[in-house]
Amino acid sequence: MPHVRVTRRAHFCSAHRLFHDDWSDEKNREVFGDCSNPNWHGHNYVLDVTVEGSVDPVTGFVMDLKALKEVMNARVVDDVDHRNLNLEVPWLEGIVPSTENVAVAIWERLAEGLPDGIRLQSVRLQETPNNSVEYTGPGEG
Amino acid sequence: MPHVRVTRRAHFCSAHRLFHDDWSDEKNREVFGDCSNPNWHGHNYVLDVTVEGSVDPVTGFVMDLKALKEVMNARVVDDVDHRNLNLEVPWLEGIVPSTENVAVAIWERLAEGLPDGIRLQSVRLQETPNNSVEYTGPGEG
Amino acid sequence: MPHVRVTRRAHFCSAHRLFHDDWSDEKNREVFGDCSNPNWHGHNYVLDVTVEGSVDPVTGFVMDLKALKEVMNARVVDDVDHRNLNLEVPWLEGIVPSTENVAVAIWERLAEGLPDGIRLQSVRLQETPNNSVEYTGPGEG
Amino acid sequence: MPHVRVTRRAHFCSAHRLFHDDWSDEKNREVFGDCSNPNWHGHNYVLDVTVEGSVDPVTGFVMDLKALKEVMNARVVDDVDHRNLNLEVPWLEGIVPSTENVAVAIWERLAEGLPDGIRLQSVRLQETPNNSVEYTGPGEG
Amino acid sequence: MPHVRVTRRAHFCSAHRLFHDDWSDEKNREVFGDCSNPNWHGHNYVLDVTVEGSVDPVTGFVMDLKALKEVMNARVVDDVDHRNLNLEVPWLEGIVPSTENVAVAIWERLAEGLPDGIRLQSVRLQETPNNSVEYTGPGEG
Amino acid sequence: MPHVRVTRRAHFCSAHRLFHDDWSDEKNREVFGDCSNPNWHGHNYVLDVTVEGSVDPVTGFVMDLKALKEVMNARVVDDVDHRNLNLEVPWLEGIVPSTENVAVAIWERLAEGLPDGIRLQSVRLQETPNNSVEYTGPGEG
């Protein structure tokens, strides 16, 4: 059966701040600019998760998108939507929540939650209409 | 000369929270849901400002869009982008920063900053792709 | 308190067909073109519902958008999503499901489902990225 | 029968320049900025034309959108797409092709081309994702 | 000459249904959910076809996009637009019209219709704004 | 550290024309169609530049997006925005400004402007909503 990539999109709205708490406000501002604002700011994130596998000859599905949506909600979206990425997400603890770092952490959350035979192919995370990142896994180093 | 409406779009990213500090967390959550999260959340707001006036026969402009952009930046965007709408915006002090209230406050900021002959016609503020509000001024009551 | 318009967007995917069953296939094709295809076709409809009211001084809301979403789901979206507009929607029975007619029918479904003090201002229905209609109620005749 | 507004979207790609040929290059640049570049620049314009009328009880249409599309193509799009708005469009001769002026000219082209009973309600012209204008006719002065 | 990928987007509106006719309605609903509705539903599909080749030193084109558009229309879009994917498309006969299966079938339609020197690189098919698939050919298994 | 791809989007508005000046107008029109119009036409180009590198463990960035934006502005956008791609851009001299050729030229402009450790991964250039190209560098031949 052919291998196909399937992408499911989700949205979440979060607050965050880029900073190191052992740096001065000045140093944080110098490195992170407005993104270090101590009073936080936030974004409507757009998350595109792509999985790959062979098409099931009976259903015509690589993976039921309802199942993928549920994994994404249970392991990612429910934890971050209307939350503070610095303070409230156990799997982001100790991480500067740059778009890059959040995408890598989302990869790790999802890679272990997928059914057999389904390969996580890409996590794409858009922070603003002009800024986005894509992580395709540790094999790419 | 014909009257035309001109719309300029801007974007800003802010943190906010819907709550009353004289209410319990439970009451805030009951009324405002996830939007009352004490650790904040945030959005990529999309702001569409529409002005109306007669077309200048020499320039073909109702209003130079660069000038409108500068007014929007100086009186609104610079104050809210990468800021916390509850804590850092003088003209939102004491206001629950619902999309409705922020749109009305932006109207007031802009109405007094426009050149003679230009009427502010509409402030449209989109909080998420599915939720937006429009305020067309106090005359509509 | 200021009057503000609030818009909530929803999506639904439906099959439909434009035809009169007392017309020949040829006449249906002549009037309705490909839209009369006897084997149906379908669309991802985008529905924007705008309501208007005064801003509640306590909540900052014209209307809780969760409540508006629930009315839209209960009275419209649940009836039409993944359904056939000609065969399965009681409130479209006997109506050619043109975008115009569907928008008017949605207006009627929603106008009677809104809380006191909230005026339905507009139903906008997009059938394709290039084709949309807007109905603002019977008063406009 | 209810009155409904129907919108058809079209796209065209044109070159233009904002300038007066009896002004110096310096004066043109001072007033029109980069838009006065003597070597032209261009845009992907997005045109939304809205008409209003009562819904035909037989077809369910205000106006057949294929007919509206043909009027828009014959009277507007075919004249401006892949053309120079300053040099090649008879109905823009002698006009500074600002978005405002082009929208007003498009209104005039379309108002006289519509069938009886159909009122042109709005011409909306987007020059860039952030800049657009809307003209709703001479009655609004 | 450099190798470049060129993407052409097309749209089509179709009805479909996911089901096996040797299964009961209950089993079809259990596996395919609302997508198995016996009265059909439909979508505005967005199709992105990407081809790859070396840039012609005279024209600057990998492939004339008008020619690619014509191949896409003649071999795909004309067959599926305003059609029923289960009943009316010879090259989908006997196939559950999941997005995956339709994308693979479109690949096969296009791979044999392209000029020499042009490699079909990807068929991306979006069923809804949140659901899409990509097929990059049989070599990837 | 993980390798991540980071994409920054920019916009520019330019005039251009596809033609060879040693060909007749007829031949140019035959090969390039409306794109050869001697009076120019233009587009709102959308440019997506993707770079790849390892995530800096201190900042969480592959590359500061402000720095990427500045490189893109200084080496590309400032040269082409509100300009004529045939007449005014030194690094496009002698090149038919097809989307393919412009994307390759942009690649060359950017590849030499990036900091150590950052690999240019892709230049994607959209000329219209339906037409785009992607160049991933000379290694792909």
XYZ file of N, CA, C and O in Angstrom, chain E residues 1-11 52 55-66, chain F residues 18 20 23 31-34 96 98 100-101 104 128-137 140-141:
192
model
N 21.600 23.976 -15.066
C 20.550 24.878 -14.574
C 20.009 24.354 -13.227
O 19.927 23.162 -12.997
N 19.591 25.259 -12.362
C 19.063 24.837 -11.057
C 17.753 24.067 -11.187
O 16.962 24.304 -12.096
N 17.566 23.141 -10.235
C 16.293 22.426 -10.127
C 15.377 23.184 -9.173
O 15.793 23.531 -8.066
N 14.149 23.391 -9.573
C 13.199 24.155 -8.778
C 11.884 23.381 -8.733
O 11.557 22.650 -9.678
N 11.149 23.549 -7.630
C 9.814 22.955 -7.509
C 8.765 24.024 -7.757
O 8.868 25.131 -7.219
N 7.777 23.679 -8.552
C 6.729 24.622 -8.913
C 5.394 24.037 -8.468
O 5.115 22.870 -8.731
N 4.591 24.844 -7.785
C 3.310 24.369 -7.254
C 2.156 25.157 -7.858
O 2.180 26.387 -7.885
N 1.178 24.416 -8.332
C -0.047 25.026 -8.839
C -1.211 24.560 -7.973
O -1.368 23.362 -7.719
N -2.026 25.508 -7.535
C -3.190 25.201 -6.689
C -4.473 25.206 -7.515
O -4.663 26.067 -8.377
N -5.354 24.244 -7.238
C -6.683 24.211 -7.848
C -7.717 23.908 -6.765
O -7.366 23.451 -5.671
N -8.955 24.188 -7.065
C -10.061 23.956 -6.128
C -11.116 23.093 -6.806
O -11.362 23.236 -7.997
N 8.806 19.093 -10.313
C 10.199 19.512 -10.174
C 10.928 19.283 -11.481
O 10.675 18.304 -12.192
N 15.327 24.544 -14.572
C 14.784 25.777 -15.132
C 15.272 25.922 -16.569
O 16.475 25.852 -16.843
N 14.339 26.121 -17.484
C 14.701 26.336 -18.886
C 15.447 27.668 -19.015
O 14.925 28.713 -18.593
N 16.656 27.655 -19.600
C 17.439 28.894 -19.630
C 16.807 29.983 -20.500
O 17.106 31.161 -20.323
N 15.940 29.617 -21.413
C 15.318 30.629 -22.276
C 14.073 31.225 -21.630
O 13.914 32.445 -21.563
N 13.179 30.369 -21.140
C 11.919 30.900 -20.607
C 12.009 31.243 -19.124
O 11.198 32.018 -18.609
N 12.955 30.643 -18.411
C 12.980 30.807 -16.959
C 11.926 29.960 -16.257
O 11.697 30.111 -15.068
N 11.273 29.067 -17.005
C 10.224 28.212 -16.434
C 10.741 26.780 -16.220
O 11.501 26.269 -17.049
N 10.305 26.132 -15.151
C 10.428 24.678 -15.060
C 9.412 24.056 -16.014
O 9.708 23.134 -16.767
N 8.218 24.617 -15.962
C 7.127 24.134 -16.820
C 6.132 25.286 -16.891
O 5.858 25.922 -15.867
N 5.624 25.563 -18.045
C 4.640 26.630 -18.188
C 3.447 26.312 -17.274
O 2.811 25.270 -17.425
N 3.137 27.218 -16.334
C 2.064 26.921 -15.386
C 0.705 26.825 -16.060
O -0.203 26.183 -15.532
N 0.571 27.464 -17.207
C -0.693 27.299 -17.942
C -0.841 25.858 -18.410
O -1.923 25.282 -18.367
N 7.815 39.409 -18.507
C 8.593 38.288 -19.036
C 8.761 38.495 -20.534
O 7.767 38.538 -21.273
N 12.038 38.586 -24.007
C 13.409 38.735 -24.496
C 13.410 39.901 -25.471
O 12.582 39.919 -26.398
N 13.406 39.278 -29.197
C 12.262 38.608 -29.809
C 11.227 39.656 -30.212
O 11.149 40.743 -29.622
N 5.054 32.965 -26.282
C 5.718 32.158 -25.253
C 5.257 32.555 -23.851
O 5.013 31.702 -23.001
N 5.148 33.843 -23.604
C 4.925 34.310 -22.235
C 3.497 34.784 -21.977
O 3.163 35.159 -20.853
N 2.668 34.832 -23.026
C 1.275 35.237 -22.840
C 1.172 36.650 -22.296
O 2.009 37.515 -22.595
N 0.154 36.885 -21.479
C -0.076 38.208 -20.897
C 1.108 38.687 -20.064
O 1.258 39.886 -19.830
N 15.462 36.748 -17.035
C 14.008 36.815 -17.178
C 13.406 36.634 -15.780
O 13.628 35.594 -15.153
N 11.116 35.376 -14.123
C 10.118 34.364 -13.781
C 10.225 34.088 -12.278
O 11.253 34.380 -11.653
N 10.615 31.321 -10.839
C 11.737 30.401 -10.640
C 13.057 31.167 -10.554
O 13.844 30.978 -9.615
N 13.314 32.014 -11.562
C 14.597 32.722 -11.591
C 14.751 33.684 -10.417
O 15.843 33.826 -9.860
N 15.694 31.619 -7.304
C 17.096 31.185 -7.322
C 18.014 32.366 -6.989
O 18.967 32.231 -6.203
N 1.203 34.411 -6.965
C -0.236 34.597 -6.783
C -0.679 33.510 -5.805
O 0.061 32.561 -5.549
N -1.900 33.623 -5.286
C -2.358 32.571 -4.375
C -2.283 31.170 -4.994
O -2.170 30.183 -4.277
N -2.325 31.054 -6.305
C -2.335 29.733 -6.947
C -0.986 29.289 -7.508
O -0.844 28.138 -7.900
N -0.013 30.206 -7.587
C 1.275 29.878 -8.222
C 2.428 30.149 -7.267
O 2.593 31.278 -6.797
N 3.266 29.135 -7.018
C 4.439 29.372 -6.190
C 5.562 28.438 -6.592
O 5.338 27.435 -7.279
N 6.760 28.774 -6.190
C 7.922 27.927 -6.473
C 8.732 27.776 -5.199
O 8.625 28.587 -4.270
N 9.552 26.714 -5.174
C 10.452 26.512 -4.042
C 11.807 26.070 -4.576
O 11.898 25.174 -5.420
N 12.861 26.699 -4.039
C 14.217 26.315 -4.423
C 14.942 25.903 -3.152
O 14.894 26.603 -2.139
N 15.591 24.741 -3.214
C 16.278 24.246 -2.024
C 17.784 24.137 -2.248
O 18.470 23.430 -1.524
N 18.271 24.868 -3.232
C 19.713 25.004 -3.384
C 20.323 24.130 -4.456
O 19.685 23.214 -4.987
N 20.740 20.004 -5.064
C 19.649 19.075 -5.375
C 19.627 18.592 -6.818
O 18.768 17.821 -7.210
N 20.536 19.051 -7.628
C 20.471 18.878 -9.095
C 20.262 17.463 -9.595
O 20.500 16.494 -8.914
